[in-house]
Coordinates of C-alpha atoms in Angstrom, one line a residue:
M15 CA 0.0 0.0 0.0
D16 CA 1.1 3.6 -0.7
V17 CA 0.6 4.7 2.9
P18 CA 1.2 8.5 2.4
A19 CA -1.2 8.6 -0.5
H20 CA -3.9 6.7 1.3
L21 CA -3.4 8.7 4.5
T22 CA -3.9 11.9 2.4
H23 CA -7.0 10.4 0.9
L24 CA -8.5 9.6 4.3
T25 CA -7.6 12.7 6.2
G26 CA -7.3 15.4 3.5
T27 CA -3.8 16.3 4.8
P28 CA -0.5 14.9 3.4
P29 CA 2.1 13.7 5.8
T30 CA 5.4 15.7 6.0
R31 CA 7.2 12.8 7.7
L32 CA 6.3 9.1 8.1
H33 CA 8.1 6.8 10.5
A34 CA 7.8 3.0 10.2
L35 CA 7.1 1.3 13.6
G36 CA 7.1 -2.3 12.5
H37 CA 4.8 -5.0 11.4
S38 CA 2.1 -6.9 13.3
H39 CA -0.1 -9.7 12.0
A40 CA -1.4 -8.4 8.6
W41 CA -0.7 -4.8 9.0
T42 CA 2.2 -2.2 9.3
L43 CA 2.4 0.5 11.9
H44 CA 3.5 4.1 11.4
R45 CA 3.8 7.5 13.1
A46 CA 3.0 10.4 10.8
E47 CA 3.5 14.1 11.1
T48 CA 1.1 16.1 9.0
L49 CA 1.1 19.4 7.2
D50 CA -1.5 20.8 9.7
G51 CA 0.8 20.0 12.7
R52 CA -0.8 16.8 14.0
T53 CA 1.1 13.6 14.9
L54 CA -0.9 10.5 14.0
F55 CA -0.7 6.7 14.6
I56 CA -1.4 4.7 11.4
K57 CA -2.3 1.0 11.1
A58 CA -2.2 0.1 7.5
L59 CA -3.2 -3.2 6.0
D60 CA -0.6 -5.0 4.0
N61 CA -1.2 -5.5 0.3
G62 CA -4.0 -7.9 -0.2
T63 CA -7.8 -8.2 0.0
P64 CA -9.2 -6.3 3.0
T65 CA -10.9 -8.6 5.6
G66 CA -12.8 -6.0 7.6
V67 CA -10.4 -6.2 10.6
L68 CA -9.6 -2.5 10.6
T69 CA -13.3 -1.4 10.2
A70 CA -14.2 -3.8 13.1
E71 CA -11.5 -2.2 15.2
A72 CA -12.8 1.3 14.4
A73 CA -16.4 0.3 15.2
G74 CA -15.3 -1.2 18.5
L75 CA -13.4 2.0 19.5
R76 CA -16.4 4.1 18.7
W77 CA -18.8 1.8 20.5
L78 CA -16.6 1.9 23.6
A79 CA -16.3 5.7 23.4
Q80 CA -20.1 5.9 23.6
A81 CA -19.9 4.7 27.2
T82 CA -16.5 6.0 28.3
P83 CA -15.0 8.6 25.9
D84 CA -12.0 9.2 28.1
L85 CA -11.0 5.5 28.0
V86 CA -10.2 5.2 24.3
P87 CA -8.6 7.4 21.7
P88 CA -10.9 9.0 19.1
V89 CA -11.0 7.4 15.6
L90 CA -9.8 10.1 13.2
A91 CA -10.3 8.1 10.1
A92 CA -10.9 4.5 9.1
D93 CA -11.7 2.3 6.1
P94 CA -10.9 -1.3 5.2
H95 CA -7.3 -0.4 4.4
M96 CA -6.3 2.0 7.2
L97 CA -7.0 3.1 10.8
V98 CA -5.9 6.6 11.9
L99 CA -5.7 7.6 15.6
P100 CA -4.0 10.4 17.5
W101 CA -0.4 9.6 18.4
Q102 CA 0.0 8.9 22.1
P103 CA 3.6 9.4 23.4
P104 CA 4.6 6.5 25.6
H105 CA 4.6 7.0 29.4
P106 CA 5.4 4.6 32.2
P107 CA 2.3 3.4 34.1
T108 CA 1.6 5.2 37.3
P109 CA -0.6 4.4 40.3
A110 CA -2.9 7.3 39.4
A111 CA -3.4 6.0 35.9
A112 CA -4.1 2.5 37.2
D113 CA -6.7 3.9 39.5
H114 CA -8.3 5.7 36.6
L115 CA -8.3 2.5 34.5
G116 CA -10.0 0.5 37.2
H117 CA -12.7 3.1 37.8
S118 CA -13.3 3.7 34.0
L119 CA -13.3 0.0 33.2
A120 CA -16.0 -0.6 35.8
T121 CA -18.0 2.3 34.4
L122 CA -17.7 0.9 30.9
H123 CA -18.9 -2.5 32.1
T124 CA -22.0 -1.1 33.8
T125 CA -23.2 0.1 30.4
T126 CA -25.1 -2.9 29.3
P127 CA -26.0 -3.6 25.6
A128 CA -29.2 -5.5 24.8
T129 CA -27.4 -8.7 23.7
Y130 CA -24.1 -10.6 23.7
G131 CA -22.1 -10.0 20.5
A132 CA -22.2 -6.8 18.6
P133 CA -23.8 -5.2 15.5
W134 CA -20.7 -5.7 13.3
P135 CA -18.6 -8.7 12.2
G136 CA -15.8 -9.0 14.8
Y137 CA -12.1 -10.0 14.7
I138 CA -9.5 -10.8 17.3
A139 CA -6.1 -10.3 15.7
T140 CA -6.7 -11.7 12.2
L141 CA -9.2 -14.4 13.3
P142 CA -13.0 -13.9 12.7
L143 CA -14.9 -13.3 15.9
D144 CA -18.6 -14.3 15.6
N145 CA -20.5 -11.3 17.0
T146 CA -24.0 -12.5 16.1
P147 CA -26.3 -10.6 18.5
T148 CA -27.6 -13.2 21.0
P149 CA -29.7 -12.9 24.1
G150 CA -27.7 -15.4 26.1
P151 CA -27.4 -16.6 28.8
W152 CA -23.6 -15.9 28.9
A153 CA -22.6 -19.5 29.6
S154 CA -24.1 -21.0 26.5
W155 CA -23.1 -18.0 24.4
Y156 CA -19.5 -18.3 25.5
A157 CA -19.4 -22.0 24.7
E158 CA -21.0 -21.6 21.3
Y159 CA -19.4 -18.4 20.0
R160 CA -16.0 -18.1 21.9
L161 CA -14.8 -21.6 22.5
A162 CA -16.3 -24.2 20.1
P163 CA -15.5 -22.2 16.9
Y164 CA -11.7 -22.4 17.6
L165 CA -11.5 -26.0 18.6
P166 CA -11.1 -27.4 15.0
A167 CA -8.2 -25.2 14.1
A168 CA -6.6 -25.8 17.5
A169 CA -7.1 -29.6 17.5
E170 CA -3.8 -30.5 15.8
H171 CA -1.9 -28.8 18.6
L172 CA -4.1 -30.0 21.4
G173 CA -4.2 -33.7 20.7
R174 CA -7.1 -36.0 21.6
D175 CA -6.7 -35.6 25.3
G176 CA -6.4 -31.9 25.2
L177 CA -9.4 -31.5 22.9
R178 CA -11.5 -33.7 25.2
L179 CA -10.5 -31.5 28.2
L180 CA -11.8 -28.4 26.4
E181 CA -15.0 -30.3 25.5
R182 CA -15.5 -31.2 29.2
V183 CA -15.4 -27.5 30.0
I184 CA -18.1 -26.9 27.3
D185 CA -20.2 -29.7 28.7
R186 CA -20.1 -28.2 32.2
I187 CA -20.2 -24.6 31.2
D188 CA -23.6 -23.9 33.0
D189 CA -22.1 -25.1 36.3
L190 CA -18.8 -23.2 35.9
A191 CA -20.1 -19.8 34.8
G192 CA -21.2 -18.4 38.2
T193 CA -24.1 -16.1 38.9
P194 CA -25.8 -14.9 35.7
E195 CA -25.1 -11.3 34.8
P196 CA -26.5 -9.1 32.0
P197 CA -24.2 -8.4 29.0
A198 CA -21.5 -5.8 29.6
R199 CA -19.8 -3.6 27.1
I200 CA -16.2 -5.0 27.1
H201 CA -12.9 -4.4 25.3
G202 CA -12.6 -8.1 24.5
D203 CA -8.8 -8.3 24.1
L204 CA -7.5 -6.5 27.2
W205 CA -3.9 -7.6 27.6
S206 CA -1.4 -5.1 28.8
G207 CA 0.0 -4.5 25.3
N208 CA -3.4 -2.9 24.4
I209 CA -3.1 -0.3 27.2
L210 CA -1.5 3.1 26.4
W211 CA -0.4 4.9 29.6
T212 CA -0.5 8.7 30.2
P213 CA 0.7 10.4 33.4
D214 CA -2.8 10.3 34.9
R215 CA -4.9 7.8 32.9
A216 CA -4.9 4.9 30.5
L217 CA -6.2 4.6 27.0
L218 CA -7.4 1.2 25.5
V219 CA -6.6 0.3 21.9
D220 CA -6.9 -2.7 19.6
P221 CA -10.3 -3.9 20.9
A222 CA -12.2 -7.0 20.0
A223 CA -15.2 -5.1 21.5
H224 CA -18.6 -6.8 22.1
G225 CA -21.3 -7.4 24.6
G226 CA -19.8 -10.1 26.9
H227 CA -19.0 -10.9 30.5
R228 CA -17.2 -8.2 32.5
E229 CA -15.0 -10.8 34.2
T230 CA -13.5 -11.5 30.7
D231 CA -11.7 -8.2 30.6
L232 CA -10.3 -8.6 34.1
A233 CA -9.2 -12.2 33.4
M234 CA -7.3 -11.0 30.3
L235 CA -5.5 -8.3 32.3
A236 CA -4.3 -11.1 34.6
L237 CA -3.3 -13.5 31.8
F238 CA 0.0 -11.9 30.8
G239 CA 0.2 -9.5 33.7
A240 CA -0.7 -5.8 33.8
P241 CA 1.2 -3.0 35.7
H242 CA -0.4 -2.1 39.0
L243 CA -3.0 -4.8 38.6
D244 CA -3.9 -4.8 42.3
R245 CA -4.7 -1.0 42.1
I246 CA -6.7 -1.6 38.9
L247 CA -8.8 -4.3 40.6
S248 CA -9.2 -2.3 43.8
A249 CA -10.6 0.7 42.0
Y250 CA -12.8 -1.5 39.9
Q251 CA -14.2 -3.2 43.0
H252 CA -14.9 0.1 44.6
T253 CA -16.9 1.2 41.6
A254 CA -18.7 -2.0 40.6
P255 CA -18.1 -4.9 43.0
L256 CA -17.7 -8.3 41.4
N257 CA -19.8 -11.3 42.3
P258 CA -18.4 -13.9 44.7
G259 CA -16.1 -16.5 43.2
W260 CA -14.8 -14.2 40.4
R261 CA -11.2 -15.1 41.1
Q262 CA -11.9 -18.9 40.7
R263 CA -13.5 -18.1 37.3
I264 CA -10.5 -16.3 35.9
P265 CA -9.2 -19.5 34.1
L266 CA -12.6 -20.0 32.5
H267 CA -12.5 -16.6 31.0
Q268 CA -8.9 -17.0 29.9
L269 CA -9.7 -20.1 27.7
H270 CA -10.9 -18.0 24.7
P271 CA -7.7 -15.8 24.4
L272 CA -5.5 -18.9 25.0
L273 CA -7.4 -20.8 22.3
V274 CA -6.8 -17.9 20.0
H275 CA -3.1 -18.0 20.8
V276 CA -3.0 -21.7 20.0
V277 CA -4.6 -21.1 16.7
L278 CA -2.4 -18.2 15.8
F279 CA 0.9 -19.3 17.2
G280 CA 0.7 -23.1 17.7
A281 CA 1.6 -25.6 20.4
S282 CA 3.7 -23.2 22.5
Y283 CA 0.5 -22.1 24.2
R284 CA -0.9 -25.6 24.6
G285 CA 0.3 -26.0 28.2
M286 CA -1.2 -22.7 29.4
L287 CA -4.5 -23.5 27.7
L288 CA -4.8 -27.0 29.2
A289 CA -3.7 -25.7 32.7
A290 CA -6.4 -23.1 32.5
A291 CA -9.0 -25.7 31.4
A292 CA -8.1 -27.9 34.3
S293 CA -8.3 -25.0 36.7
A294 CA -11.7 -24.0 35.4
L295 CA -13.0 -27.5 35.9
A296 CA -11.6 -27.7 39.4
G297 CA -13.4 -24.4 40.3

C-alpha cells in the first residue's frame, strides 16, 4: 500500500514525515507528522484483500467511546485499508493511571448492551470473531461463540486428550459460569499491550469489543500481567463490586484468548491453555 497517499486520501492532509514502527499480523504500523501540525498513529493493511479487521477495530473503539469517551482514543479516520488515531507518546504506568483505569473500566462494564455479541462482524487479531447478537445466557453463548469455533483449528496442537479436556469445560459450562449477569460492554482483548499509559490515565486500543461478561476483561488483564494490577482491581471493585467467586472463574475466561493464541501461534501455548481448562473444571 502507498501509505502516504492513502493517509492523504483519508484525512485530507498529506504527511510531512512518516516513521515505520514495525509489522504486526497483517498490517504495518506508522507514526505520521502532517502538514497541519498533527502527529498520528497509522495502522495500514498489508497488500491484499481487506478482511474487515480495521473497520471492526474502528467500530469497536467508537462503541466503547459511547460509554467511556475518556478511556479510548478517538478514531480520526478509518476504512478497510487503514485506521488513523492520534499519536500517544509512551509514558510509564503510574498508580494514578491504574486507579483511573479500574474506575473507568468498571464504568464501561456497567453500560449494558441489549445482547451478547455486537452489530458488526468481529475480529481478534486476524481471526474472525462471531458477533451475532444473542440474548444469552452468557454460559451457552461463551461456549457456542467463543470456545467451540476455535477447537477445529486448535485440534492438531491439542491432541485428543487436550481436545477432550476443552470439550469437558463446554459440557459443564452452565455449572462453571457463576451467577448470571447481563451483557457488559467489554474491550474483549484487554492484555497489557493494548493499554497506552499517560501520566494520569490509561487509553485502551486494539479492541475486539462486544457485549460479553465483564470478568473476561479482568481475566485478560491477569493473563499476561498488567502493571499495578492490584490497584486496577481495587478501583474496579470500589466502583462496581464483582460477584463472589470471580477469582476462581479467571481461568474459565482465559480459555478463549488462549485458544486464539494456540490457533495463531501453535503448540507453544498448549500448556497454558490446558492448565487453564483444568483449573476451570476444578473451580
